[in-house]
């Protein structure tokens, strides 16, 4: 199963398939094989997001993703959404936690301007990541006014 996804990603990188085709096959794979019925732990569940997370490791990618989320939900007549995510999962390519949060915030704000959907961010720790990292995350964003996020 994973080798199929690696092949698809390779084909996308080599421009042998379009991003639309990649997304189609990726979502088909996700719905076919990505169900949580066989997951035995949180680590197993999170592991299923490795491919998705691999393309969300730069501020530009996170801003685009959050902007496109707002675009998508606007088409479903959503007027307010809270994005719950862990910035810790987006630091593999030397992006800081602050960079991650700022990129998501910028994409959401740009989406609000273009599509009229208001949003908020819920910053989360992850159970299988060190408690020290989660504590640092909580301390960093404790007391920040809702309007800043």
Tab-separated table of N, CA and C in Angstrom:
chain	number	residue	atom	x	y	z
A	1	UNK	N	0.839	-1.199	0.000
A	1	UNK	CA	0.000	0.000	0.000
A	1	UNK	C	0.872	1.246	0.000
A	2	UNK	N	1.845	1.316	0.923
A	2	UNK	CA	2.684	2.499	0.990
A	2	UNK	C	3.501	2.685	-0.281
A	3	UNK	N	3.918	1.556	-0.898
A	3	UNK	CA	4.710	1.696	-2.116
A	3	UNK	C	3.895	2.344	-3.232
A	4	UNK	N	2.583	2.103	-3.259
A	4	UNK	CA	1.729	2.781	-4.239
A	4	UNK	C	1.743	4.286	-4.018
A	5	UNK	N	1.659	4.685	-2.765
A	5	UNK	CA	1.666	6.114	-2.463
A	5	UNK	C	3.017	6.734	-2.777
A	6	UNK	N	4.083	6.012	-2.468
A	6	UNK	CA	5.414	6.521	-2.804
A	6	UNK	C	5.552	6.683	-4.315
A	7	UNK	N	5.022	5.724	-5.062
A	7	UNK	CA	5.081	5.808	-6.523
A	7	UNK	C	4.284	7.007	-7.025
A	8	UNK	N	3.093	7.213	-6.454
A	8	UNK	CA	2.277	8.373	-6.845
A	8	UNK	C	3.012	9.672	-6.557
A	9	UNK	N	3.614	9.752	-5.366
A	9	UNK	CA	4.339	10.965	-4.996
A	9	UNK	C	5.513	11.193	-5.952
A	10	UNK	N	6.216	10.120	-6.281
A	10	UNK	CA	7.325	10.216	-7.222
A	10	UNK	C	6.835	10.696	-8.589
A	11	UNK	N	5.698	10.165	-9.032
A	11	UNK	CA	5.140	10.572	-10.325
A	11	UNK	C	4.763	12.046	-10.313
A	12	UNK	N	4.222	12.498	-9.188
A	12	UNK	CA	3.869	13.907	-9.062
A	12	UNK	C	5.126	14.766	-9.103
A	13	UNK	N	6.151	14.359	-8.363
A	13	UNK	CA	7.406	15.116	-8.339
A	13	UNK	C	8.044	15.195	-9.721
A	14	UNK	N	7.899	14.145	-10.517
A	14	UNK	CA	8.473	14.118	-11.866
A	14	UNK	C	7.525	14.713	-12.903
A	15	UNK	N	6.378	15.226	-12.422
A	15	UNK	CA	5.359	15.841	-13.273
A	15	UNK	C	4.798	14.873	-14.308
A	16	UNK	N	4.726	13.583	-13.928
A	16	UNK	CA	4.117	12.580	-14.799
A	16	UNK	C	2.604	12.519	-14.596
A	17	UNK	N	2.157	13.026	-13.455
A	17	UNK	CA	0.729	13.176	-13.195
A	17	UNK	C	0.496	14.575	-12.657
A	18	UNK	N	-0.733	15.043	-12.792
A	18	UNK	CA	-1.067	16.374	-12.290
A	18	UNK	C	-1.360	16.306	-10.793
A	19	UNK	N	-1.365	17.471	-10.161
A	19	UNK	CA	-1.701	17.532	-8.740
A	19	UNK	C	-3.132	17.044	-8.524
A	20	UNK	N	-4.020	17.352	-9.464
A	20	UNK	CA	-5.411	16.902	-9.367
A	20	UNK	C	-5.492	15.375	-9.409
A	21	UNK	N	-4.721	14.751	-10.300
A	21	UNK	CA	-4.710	13.284	-10.374
A	21	UNK	C	-4.132	12.685	-9.095
A	22	UNK	N	-3.045	13.291	-8.606
A	22	UNK	CA	-2.457	12.809	-7.356
A	22	UNK	C	-3.485	12.881	-6.229
A	23	UNK	N	-4.165	14.030	-6.105
A	23	UNK	CA	-5.166	14.186	-5.043
A	23	UNK	C	-6.280	13.166	-5.181
A	24	UNK	N	-6.721	12.907	-6.398
A	24	UNK	CA	-7.779	11.909	-6.627
A	24	UNK	C	-7.341	10.536	-6.118
A	25	UNK	N	-6.161	10.097	-6.550
A	25	UNK	CA	-5.694	8.777	-6.149
A	25	UNK	C	-5.338	8.714	-4.673
A	26	UNK	N	-4.798	9.817	-4.152
A	26	UNK	CA	-4.484	9.836	-2.729
A	26	UNK	C	-5.756	9.702	-1.905
A	27	UNK	N	-6.793	10.463	-2.253
A	27	UNK	CA	-8.052	10.385	-1.502
A	27	UNK	C	-8.709	9.023	-1.669
A	28	UNK	N	-8.602	8.456	-2.851
A	28	UNK	CA	-9.133	7.107	-3.061
A	28	UNK	C	-8.418	6.131	-2.133
A	29	UNK	N	-7.072	6.259	-2.072
A	29	UNK	CA	-6.304	5.407	-1.168
A	29	UNK	C	-6.711	5.647	0.277
A	30	UNK	N	-6.850	6.911	0.655
A	30	UNK	CA	-7.184	7.256	2.027
A	30	UNK	C	-8.509	6.630	2.450
A	31	UNK	N	-9.526	6.735	1.590
A	31	UNK	CA	-10.826	6.174	1.937
A	31	UNK	C	-10.816	4.658	1.892
A	32	UNK	N	-9.994	4.071	1.045
A	32	UNK	CA	-9.940	2.617	0.950
A	32	UNK	C	-9.111	2.006	2.061
A	33	UNK	N	-7.917	2.573	2.314
A	33	UNK	CA	-6.980	1.974	3.251
A	33	UNK	C	-6.762	2.794	4.513
A	34	UNK	N	-7.222	4.018	4.533
A	34	UNK	CA	-6.881	4.907	5.631
A	34	UNK	C	-7.846	4.913	6.789
A	35	UNK	N	-8.850	4.039	6.768
A	35	UNK	CA	-9.814	3.990	7.862
A	35	UNK	C	-9.151	3.638	9.171
A	36	UNK	N	-9.712	4.095	10.249
A	36	UNK	CA	-9.099	3.897	11.568
A	36	UNK	C	-9.554	2.603	12.232
A	37	UNK	N	-10.234	1.718	11.523
A	37	UNK	CA	-10.763	0.512	12.159
A	37	UNK	C	-9.668	-0.445	12.617
A	38	UNK	N	-8.492	-0.410	11.995
A	38	UNK	CA	-7.415	-1.321	12.364
A	38	UNK	C	-6.305	-0.641	13.161
A	39	UNK	N	-6.525	0.563	13.594
A	39	UNK	CA	-5.513	1.300	14.349
A	39	UNK	C	-5.537	0.826	15.801
A	40	UNK	N	-4.345	0.547	16.331
A	40	UNK	CA	-4.284	0.056	17.704
A	40	UNK	C	-3.736	1.076	18.686
A	41	UNK	N	-3.167	2.185	18.184
A	41	UNK	CA	-2.636	3.202	19.090
A	41	UNK	C	-2.689	4.567	18.422
A	42	UNK	N	-2.502	5.590	19.241
A	42	UNK	CA	-2.449	6.951	18.714
A	42	UNK	C	-1.287	7.090	17.739
A	43	UNK	N	-0.158	6.467	18.068
A	43	UNK	CA	1.004	6.527	17.181
A	43	UNK	C	0.677	5.941	15.803
A	44	UNK	N	-0.053	4.799	15.786
A	44	UNK	CA	-0.458	4.192	14.512
A	44	UNK	C	-1.364	5.130	13.731
A	45	UNK	N	-2.287	5.757	14.441
A	45	UNK	CA	-3.223	6.679	13.780
A	45	UNK	C	-2.478	7.865	13.183
A	46	UNK	N	-1.591	8.483	13.952
A	46	UNK	CA	-0.845	9.651	13.478
A	46	UNK	C	0.079	9.273	12.324
A	47	UNK	N	0.622	8.062	12.364
A	47	UNK	CA	1.520	7.598	11.297
A	47	UNK	C	0.830	7.687	9.938
A	48	UNK	N	-0.475	7.535	9.906
A	48	UNK	CA	-1.218	7.589	8.647
A	48	UNK	C	-1.184	8.969	8.005
A	49	UNK	N	-0.777	9.969	8.759
A	49	UNK	CA	-0.726	11.330	8.238
A	49	UNK	C	0.665	11.727	7.755
A	50	UNK	N	1.608	10.798	7.783
A	50	UNK	CA	2.981	11.116	7.386
A	50	UNK	C	3.065	11.719	5.992
A	51	UNK	N	2.342	11.165	5.058
A	51	UNK	CA	2.399	11.682	3.679
A	51	UNK	C	1.826	13.092	3.624
A	52	UNK	N	0.696	13.285	4.245
A	52	UNK	CA	0.079	14.607	4.268
A	52	UNK	C	1.004	15.619	4.938
A	53	UNK	N	1.538	15.246	6.091
A	53	UNK	CA	2.422	16.154	6.824
A	53	UNK	C	3.699	16.448	6.050
A	54	UNK	N	4.151	15.516	5.240
A	54	UNK	CA	5.406	15.720	4.521
A	54	UNK	C	5.360	16.902	3.560
A	55	UNK	N	4.181	17.263	3.112
A	55	UNK	CA	4.059	18.397	2.193
A	55	UNK	C	3.580	19.667	2.899
A	56	UNK	N	3.538	19.623	4.230
A	56	UNK	CA	3.139	20.794	5.009
A	56	UNK	C	4.236	21.162	6.004
A	57	UNK	N	5.458	21.304	5.497
A	57	UNK	CA	6.610	21.575	6.354
A	57	UNK	C	7.276	22.910	6.062
A	58	UNK	N	6.595	23.770	5.316
A	58	UNK	CA	7.116	25.120	5.075
A	58	UNK	C	6.012	26.121	5.371
A	59	UNK	N	6.390	27.351	5.723
A	59	UNK	CA	5.358	28.367	5.958
A	59	UNK	C	4.453	28.561	4.736
A	60	UNK	N	5.023	28.530	3.549
A	60	UNK	CA	4.232	28.726	2.334
A	60	UNK	C	3.187	27.615	2.171
A	61	UNK	N	3.588	26.378	2.442
A	61	UNK	CA	2.656	25.256	2.315
A	61	UNK	C	1.544	25.349	3.352
A	62	UNK	N	1.881	25.727	4.574
A	62	UNK	CA	0.853	25.846	5.613
A	62	UNK	C	-0.096	27.002	5.331
A	63	UNK	N	0.440	28.110	4.849
A	63	UNK	CA	-0.437	29.230	4.520
A	63	UNK	C	-1.393	28.831	3.399
A	64	UNK	N	-0.863	28.198	2.380
A	64	UNK	CA	-1.703	27.764	1.257
A	64	UNK	C	-2.767	26.768	1.721
A	65	UNK	N	-2.367	25.805	2.538
A	65	UNK	CA	-3.306	24.790	3.018
A	65	UNK	C	-4.433	25.415	3.833
A	66	UNK	N	-4.079	26.323	4.726
A	66	UNK	CA	-5.121	26.942	5.554
A	66	UNK	C	-6.019	27.856	4.717
A	67	UNK	N	-5.431	28.554	3.761
A	67	UNK	CA	-6.220	29.390	2.854
A	67	UNK	C	-7.197	28.525	2.049
A	68	UNK	N	-6.700	27.416	1.507
A	68	UNK	CA	-7.556	26.539	0.703
A	68	UNK	C	-8.635	25.865	1.545
A	69	UNK	N	-8.339	25.626	2.830
A	69	UNK	CA	-9.362	25.098	3.724
A	69	UNK	C	-10.531	26.080	3.807
A	70	UNK	N	-10.204	27.357	3.974
A	70	UNK	CA	-11.255	28.379	4.054
A	70	UNK	C	-12.021	28.453	2.736
A	71	UNK	N	-11.313	28.393	1.642
A	71	UNK	CA	-11.977	28.388	0.330
A	71	UNK	C	-12.944	27.205	0.226
A	72	UNK	N	-12.487	26.014	0.618
A	72	UNK	CA	-13.334	24.823	0.523
A	72	UNK	C	-14.570	24.911	1.405
A	73	UNK	N	-14.390	25.329	2.677
A	73	UNK	CA	-15.555	25.362	3.567
A	73	UNK	C	-16.519	26.474	3.182
A	74	UNK	N	-16.025	27.532	2.537
A	74	UNK	CA	-16.926	28.603	2.096
A	74	UNK	C	-17.923	28.071	1.068
A	75	UNK	N	-17.496	27.094	0.273
A	75	UNK	CA	-18.376	26.491	-0.736
A	75	UNK	C	-19.465	25.632	-0.108
A	76	UNK	N	-19.276	25.319	1.181
A	76	UNK	CA	-20.278	24.552	1.927
A	76	UNK	C	-21.073	25.459	2.860
A	77	UNK	N	-20.980	26.761	2.634
A	77	UNK	CA	-21.700	27.778	3.406
A	77	UNK	C	-21.309	27.826	4.880
A	78	UNK	N	-20.098	27.408	5.192
A	78	UNK	CA	-19.574	27.526	6.552
A	78	UNK	C	-19.181	28.985	6.757
A	79	UNK	N	-19.522	29.531	7.913
A	79	UNK	CA	-19.204	30.924	8.192
A	79	UNK	C	-18.186	31.086	9.315
A	80	UNK	N	-17.952	30.001	10.069
A	80	UNK	CA	-16.946	30.031	11.130
A	80	UNK	C	-16.371	28.632	11.278
A	81	UNK	N	-15.053	28.561	11.431
A	81	UNK	CA	-14.390	27.271	11.607
A	81	UNK	C	-13.242	27.444	12.598
A	82	UNK	N	-13.018	26.430	13.412
A	82	UNK	CA	-11.857	26.408	14.295
A	82	UNK	C	-10.914	25.315	13.806
A	83	UNK	N	-9.699	25.703	13.527
A	83	UNK	CA	-8.694	24.781	13.028
A	83	UNK	C	-7.916	24.258	14.220
A	84	UNK	N	-7.978	22.964	14.420
A	84	UNK	CA	-7.297	22.319	15.538
A	84	UNK	C	-6.107	21.567	14.964
A	85	UNK	N	-4.906	21.965	15.376
A	85	UNK	CA	-3.720	21.284	14.863
A	85	UNK	C	-2.556	21.461	15.819
A	86	UNK	N	-1.517	20.675	15.591
A	86	UNK	CA	-0.324	20.762	16.419
A	86	UNK	C	0.837	21.300	15.600
A	87	UNK	N	1.284	22.514	15.899
A	87	UNK	CA	2.405	23.080	15.159
A	87	UNK	C	3.684	22.251	15.308
A	88	UNK	N	3.769	21.441	16.352
A	88	UNK	CA	4.941	20.592	16.565
A	88	UNK	C	5.144	19.646	15.380
A	89	UNK	N	4.060	19.232	14.750
A	89	UNK	CA	4.142	18.280	13.641
A	89	UNK	C	4.633	18.918	12.343
A	90	UNK	N	4.868	20.222	12.367
A	90	UNK	CA	5.258	20.940	11.150
A	90	UNK	C	6.646	21.570	11.280
A	91	UNK	N	7.526	20.917	12.012
A	91	UNK	CA	8.858	21.492	12.266
A	91	UNK	C	9.995	20.631	11.708
A	92	UNK	N	9.693	19.739	10.783
A	92	UNK	CA	10.723	18.835	10.254
A	92	UNK	C	11.752	19.545	9.375
A	93	UNK	N	11.379	20.623	8.732
A	93	UNK	CA	12.306	21.334	7.844
A	93	UNK	C	12.720	22.670	8.458
A	94	UNK	N	13.035	22.638	9.742
A	94	UNK	CA	13.542	23.800	10.484
A	94	UNK	C	12.550	24.948	10.619
A	95	UNK	N	11.270	24.713	10.375
A	95	UNK	CA	10.272	25.746	10.642
A	95	UNK	C	10.029	25.756	12.151
A	96	UNK	N	9.965	26.930	12.740
A	96	UNK	CA	9.694	27.015	14.177
A	96	UNK	C	8.193	26.871	14.425
A	97	UNK	N	7.875	26.612	15.667
A	97	UNK	CA	6.467	26.535	16.059
A	97	UNK	C	5.788	27.871	15.778
A	98	UNK	N	6.455	28.960	16.086
A	98	UNK	CA	5.894	30.297	15.825
A	98	UNK	C	5.659	30.510	14.332
A	99	UNK	N	6.626	30.084	13.506
A	99	UNK	CA	6.460	30.204	12.053
A	99	UNK	C	5.229	29.428	11.591
A	100	UNK	N	5.056	28.244	12.161
A	100	UNK	CA	3.925	27.398	11.793
A	100	UNK	C	2.598	28.082	12.120
A	101	UNK	N	2.486	28.561	13.340
A	101	UNK	CA	1.243	29.217	13.762
A	101	UNK	C	0.994	30.474	12.933
A	102	UNK	N	2.028	31.250	12.697
A	102	UNK	CA	1.875	32.483	11.913
A	102	UNK	C	1.453	32.176	10.483
A	103	UNK	N	1.994	31.134	9.894
A	103	UNK	CA	1.631	30.772	8.518
A	103	UNK	C	0.163	30.355	8.432
A	104	UNK	N	-0.274	29.548	9.381
A	104	UNK	CA	-1.681	29.130	9.405
A	104	UNK	C	-2.571	30.347	9.616
A	105	UNK	N	-2.194	31.200	10.562
A	105	UNK	CA	-2.987	32.400	10.832
A	105	UNK	C	-3.084	33.273	9.579
A	106	UNK	N	-1.978	33.448	8.879
A	106	UNK	CA	-1.979	34.284	7.670
A	106	UNK	C	-2.895	33.705	6.595
A	107	UNK	N	-2.848	32.402	6.406
A	107	UNK	CA	-3.725	31.776	5.415
A	107	UNK	C	-5.189	31.898	5.787
A	108	UNK	N	-5.491	31.737	7.067
A	108	UNK	CA	-6.879	31.868	7.525
A	108	UNK	C	-7.377	33.303	7.349
A	109	UNK	N	-6.526	34.264	7.693
A	109	UNK	CA	-6.918	35.676	7.547
A	109	UNK	C	-7.122	36.039	6.084
A	110	UNK	N	-6.246	35.564	5.218
A	110	UNK	CA	-6.396	35.830	3.784
A	110	UNK	C	-7.680	35.172	3.269
A	111	UNK	N	-7.963	33.977	3.761
A	111	UNK	CA	-9.202	33.296	3.388
A	111	UNK	C	-10.433	34.037	3.867
A	112	UNK	N	-10.345	34.605	5.079
A	112	UNK	CA	-11.473	35.396	5.591
A	112	UNK	C	-11.723	36.599	4.692
A	113	UNK	N	-10.647	37.260	4.290
A	113	UNK	CA	-10.773	38.437	3.424
A	113	UNK	C	-11.409	38.064	2.082
A	114	UNK	N	-10.975	36.944	1.504
A	114	UNK	CA	-11.458	36.558	0.173
A	114	UNK	C	-12.797	35.846	0.181
A	115	UNK	N	-13.107	35.097	1.274
A	115	UNK	CA	-14.305	34.250	1.262
A	115	UNK	C	-15.283	34.541	2.393
A	116	UNK	N	-14.916	35.430	3.320
A	116	UNK	CA	-15.841	35.826	4.376
A	116	UNK	C	-16.019	34.814	5.490
A	117	UNK	N	-15.165	33.814	5.592
A	117	UNK	CA	-15.279	32.802	6.646
A	117	UNK	C	-14.338	33.182	7.790
A	118	UNK	N	-14.904	33.396	8.959
A	118	UNK	CA	-14.098	33.692	10.144
A	118	UNK	C	-13.538	32.382	10.688
A	119	UNK	N	-12.420	32.506	11.420
A	119	UNK	CA	-11.795	31.278	11.909
A	119	UNK	C	-11.014	31.537	13.181
A	120	UNK	N	-10.695	30.456	13.845
A	120	UNK	CA	-9.837	30.480	15.013
A	120	UNK	C	-8.885	29.307	14.942
A	121	UNK	N	-7.862	29.347	15.769
A	121	UNK	CA	-6.885	28.261	15.822
A	121	UNK	C	-6.893	27.675	17.223
A	122	UNK	N	-6.962	26.357	17.302
A	122	UNK	CA	-6.797	25.647	18.563
A	122	UNK	C	-5.456	24.928	18.469
A	123	UNK	N	-4.481	25.399	19.232
A	123	UNK	CA	-3.140	24.808	19.225
A	123	UNK	C	-3.143	23.609	20.167
A	124	UNK	N	-2.687	22.467	19.651
A	124	UNK	CA	-2.733	21.219	20.414
A	124	UNK	C	-1.360	20.616	20.630
A	125	UNK	N	-1.173	20.004	21.764
A	125	UNK	CA	-0.022	19.146	21.995
A	125	UNK	C	-0.385	17.751	21.497
A	126	UNK	N	0.578	16.902	21.395
A	126	UNK	CA	0.348	15.532	20.935
A	126	UNK	C	0.840	14.581	22.021
A	127	UNK	N	0.022	13.632	22.373
A	127	UNK	CA	0.305	12.735	23.484
A	127	UNK	C	1.618	11.970	23.328
A	128	UNK	N	1.950	11.551	22.112
A	128	UNK	CA	3.154	10.736	21.943
A	128	UNK	C	4.429	11.553	21.737
A	129	UNK	N	4.312	12.885	21.807
A	129	UNK	CA	5.474	13.760	21.759
A	129	UNK	C	5.794	14.146	23.197
A	130	UNK	N	7.012	14.441	23.481
A	130	UNK	CA	7.428	14.671	24.867
A	130	UNK	C	6.533	15.679	25.585
A	131	UNK	N	6.345	15.429	26.857
A	131	UNK	CA	5.520	16.338	27.660
A	131	UNK	C	6.182	17.705	27.764
A	132	UNK	N	7.506	17.744	27.700
A	132	UNK	CA	8.218	19.022	27.748
A	132	UNK	C	7.869	19.885	26.531
A	133	UNK	N	7.791	19.243	25.361
A	133	UNK	CA	7.443	19.979	24.140
A	133	UNK	C	6.020	20.516	24.218
A	134	UNK	N	5.105	19.699	24.726
A	134	UNK	CA	3.717	20.155	24.864
A	134	UNK	C	3.607	21.279	25.884
A	135	UNK	N	4.370	21.184	26.977
A	135	UNK	CA	4.364	22.243	27.985
A	135	UNK	C	4.902	23.542	27.393
A	136	UNK	N	5.983	23.452	26.634
A	136	UNK	CA	6.544	24.641	25.985
A	136	UNK	C	5.523	25.274	25.049
A	137	UNK	N	4.832	24.434	24.312
A	137	UNK	CA	3.796	24.914	23.393
A	137	UNK	C	2.690	25.636	24.162
A	138	UNK	N	2.227	25.035	25.252
A	138	UNK	CA	1.174	25.655	26.071
A	138	UNK	C	1.639	26.984	26.657
A	139	UNK	N	2.863	27.010	27.157
A	139	UNK	CA	3.390	28.247	27.739
A	139	UNK	C	3.538	29.341	26.691
A	140	UNK	N	3.943	28.953	25.486
A	140	UNK	CA	4.154	29.931	24.417
A	140	UNK	C	2.851	30.610	23.998
A	141	UNK	N	1.754	29.864	24.001
A	141	UNK	CA	0.496	30.427	23.512
A	141	UNK	C	-0.508	30.719	24.610
A	142	UNK	N	-0.132	30.504	25.852
A	142	UNK	CA	-0.985	30.847	26.975
A	142	UNK	C	-1.134	32.358	27.051
A	143	UNK	N	-2.340	32.818	27.182
A	143	UNK	CA	-2.560	34.243	27.372
A	143	UNK	C	-2.603	35.069	26.096
A	144	UNK	N	-2.391	34.434	24.949
A	144	UNK	CA	-2.519	35.193	23.703
A	144	UNK	C	-3.988	35.424	23.448
A	145	UNK	N	-4.337	36.647	23.145
A	145	UNK	CA	-5.727	36.974	22.902
A	145	UNK	C	-6.252	36.223	21.702
A	146	UNK	N	-7.508	35.853	21.763
A	146	UNK	CA	-8.153	35.105	20.690
A	146	UNK	C	-7.994	35.814	19.343
A	147	UNK	N	-8.052	37.131	19.343
A	147	UNK	CA	-7.977	37.867	18.077
A	147	UNK	C	-6.609	37.731	17.409
A	148	UNK	N	-5.559	37.450	18.190
A	148	UNK	CA	-4.236	37.275	17.596
A	148	UNK	C	-4.108	35.952	16.884
A	149	UNK	N	-4.814	34.937	17.359
A	149	UNK	CA	-4.787	33.638	16.708
A	149	UNK	C	-5.894	33.615	15.704
